[in-house]
Amino acid sequence: MTNLDLISEAIGYIKRIDTENCLKELAISRMKQFVLLNTPTQKGGKVKIYDWVSKDNYRTQMCGVYHDAENKVAVASDTRALITSKRDYVECEESHIVAKNGDEIRGRYADYKRVMPDTDECLLYDVDRDKIKRILTEYKAERKLDKSVEYLAINVGSPDKPLYLTPGNCKLLLQLPEGDFYVFAGDDYVSRPLSYESVDENYKAVFMPLYYPERNEDVIRKED
């Protein structure tokens, strides 16, 4: 169907809702299709390290990028996702935490190395990036129609091996270049961190999952 067809059908259904209540869902369905078709597809892109910092002012040190002089990496975390980047490390900022506006943030950065898994103790995990892009695009389209729609979690893996991340962390995941994802070996992998390392070894990342035992939906909604 074309955009004009979808809108015409939706208007036609709306006009008849007073006499045929069952048409309400059809009208909503056509409007959703229209919005989805006209919503830009969610795409991945290069890593933007300040997208990874915390927005919570109560964790002031986490609101900036830490330049770790010992390991020569820049570190950023929103407390649910963490990234280390060799490319973003600035030598003249060594051992400093730098806000997006360039100001230094006083204080001590958390010991991020404690949450970085040893990949030798992990198994490869297949992350479905195409599915994540599709779901985020659908989410954006639904939010245009109804701001109360809220996705709590998105399954980034397969139906038989679900692992849930927040929509925000899914957007961060799509920034990552080609690389491998890992989870801890064992039956309870779904509650363990999802780790990542880029092929060129410039980036490493960790995502803390949301735990939904015995669920295998692609999306967990607020009303679920």
JSON list of N, CA and C in Angstrom, two decimals, residues 66-73 89 91 94-95:
[
{"chain": "A", "resi": 66, "resn": "TYR", "atom": "N", "xyz": [36.65, 8.99, 31.30]},
{"chain": "A", "resi": 66, "resn": "TYR", "atom": "CA", "xyz": [37.89, 8.83, 32.07]},
{"chain": "A", "resi": 66, "resn": "TYR", "atom": "C", "xyz": [39.01, 8.38, 31.15]},
{"chain": "A", "resi": 67, "resn": "HIS", "atom": "N", "xyz": [40.13, 9.08, 31.22]},
{"chain": "A", "resi": 67, "resn": "HIS", "atom": "CA", "xyz": [41.29, 8.72, 30.39]},
{"chain": "A", "resi": 67, "resn": "HIS", "atom": "C", "xyz": [42.30, 7.98, 31.26]},
{"chain": "A", "resi": 68, "resn": "ASP", "atom": "N", "xyz": [42.28, 6.66, 31.10]},
{"chain": "A", "resi": 68, "resn": "ASP", "atom": "CA", "xyz": [43.09, 5.78, 31.94]},
{"chain": "A", "resi": 68, "resn": "ASP", "atom": "C", "xyz": [44.53, 5.74, 31.42]},
{"chain": "A", "resi": 69, "resn": "ALA", "atom": "N", "xyz": [45.44, 6.39, 32.15]},
{"chain": "A", "resi": 69, "resn": "ALA", "atom": "CA", "xyz": [46.83, 6.48, 31.72]},
{"chain": "A", "resi": 69, "resn": "ALA", "atom": "C", "xyz": [47.52, 5.14, 31.73]},
{"chain": "A", "resi": 70, "resn": "GLU", "atom": "N", "xyz": [47.15, 4.28, 32.67]},
{"chain": "A", "resi": 70, "resn": "GLU", "atom": "CA", "xyz": [47.82, 2.98, 32.80]},
{"chain": "A", "resi": 70, "resn": "GLU", "atom": "C", "xyz": [47.54, 2.09, 31.58]},
{"chain": "A", "resi": 71, "resn": "ASN", "atom": "N", "xyz": [46.29, 2.05, 31.14]},
{"chain": "A", "resi": 71, "resn": "ASN", "atom": "CA", "xyz": [45.91, 1.16, 30.04]},
{"chain": "A", "resi": 71, "resn": "ASN", "atom": "C", "xyz": [45.74, 1.88, 28.70]},
{"chain": "A", "resi": 72, "resn": "LYS", "atom": "N", "xyz": [45.93, 3.20, 28.69]},
{"chain": "A", "resi": 72, "resn": "LYS", "atom": "CA", "xyz": [45.84, 3.99, 27.47]},
{"chain": "A", "resi": 72, "resn": "LYS", "atom": "C", "xyz": [44.49, 3.83, 26.77]},
{"chain": "A", "resi": 73, "resn": "VAL", "atom": "N", "xyz": [43.43, 3.91, 27.56]},
{"chain": "A", "resi": 73, "resn": "VAL", "atom": "CA", "xyz": [42.07, 3.83, 27.00]},
{"chain": "A", "resi": 73, "resn": "VAL", "atom": "C", "xyz": [41.20, 4.92, 27.61]},
{"chain": "A", "resi": 89, "resn": "TYR", "atom": "N", "xyz": [41.19, 7.80, 23.54]},
{"chain": "A", "resi": 89, "resn": "TYR", "atom": "CA", "xyz": [42.11, 8.17, 24.61]},
{"chain": "A", "resi": 89, "resn": "TYR", "atom": "C", "xyz": [42.91, 9.41, 24.21]},
{"chain": "A", "resi": 91, "resn": "GLU", "atom": "N", "xyz": [46.07, 11.61, 25.45]},
{"chain": "A", "resi": 91, "resn": "GLU", "atom": "CA", "xyz": [47.22, 11.50, 26.36]},
{"chain": "A", "resi": 91, "resn": "GLU", "atom": "C", "xyz": [47.34, 12.69, 27.31]},
{"chain": "A", "resi": 94, "resn": "GLU", "atom": "N", "xyz": [45.41, 12.41, 30.57]},
{"chain": "A", "resi": 94, "resn": "GLU", "atom": "CA", "xyz": [45.63, 11.17, 31.32]},
{"chain": "A", "resi": 94, "resn": "GLU", "atom": "C", "xyz": [45.26, 11.33, 32.79]},
{"chain": "A", "resi": 95, "resn": "SER", "atom": "N", "xyz": [44.54, 10.30, 33.25]},
{"chain": "A", "resi": 95, "resn": "SER", "atom": "CA", "xyz": [44.07, 10.20, 34.63]},
{"chain": "A", "resi": 95, "resn": "SER", "atom": "C", "xyz": [43.00, 11.23, 34.98]}
]
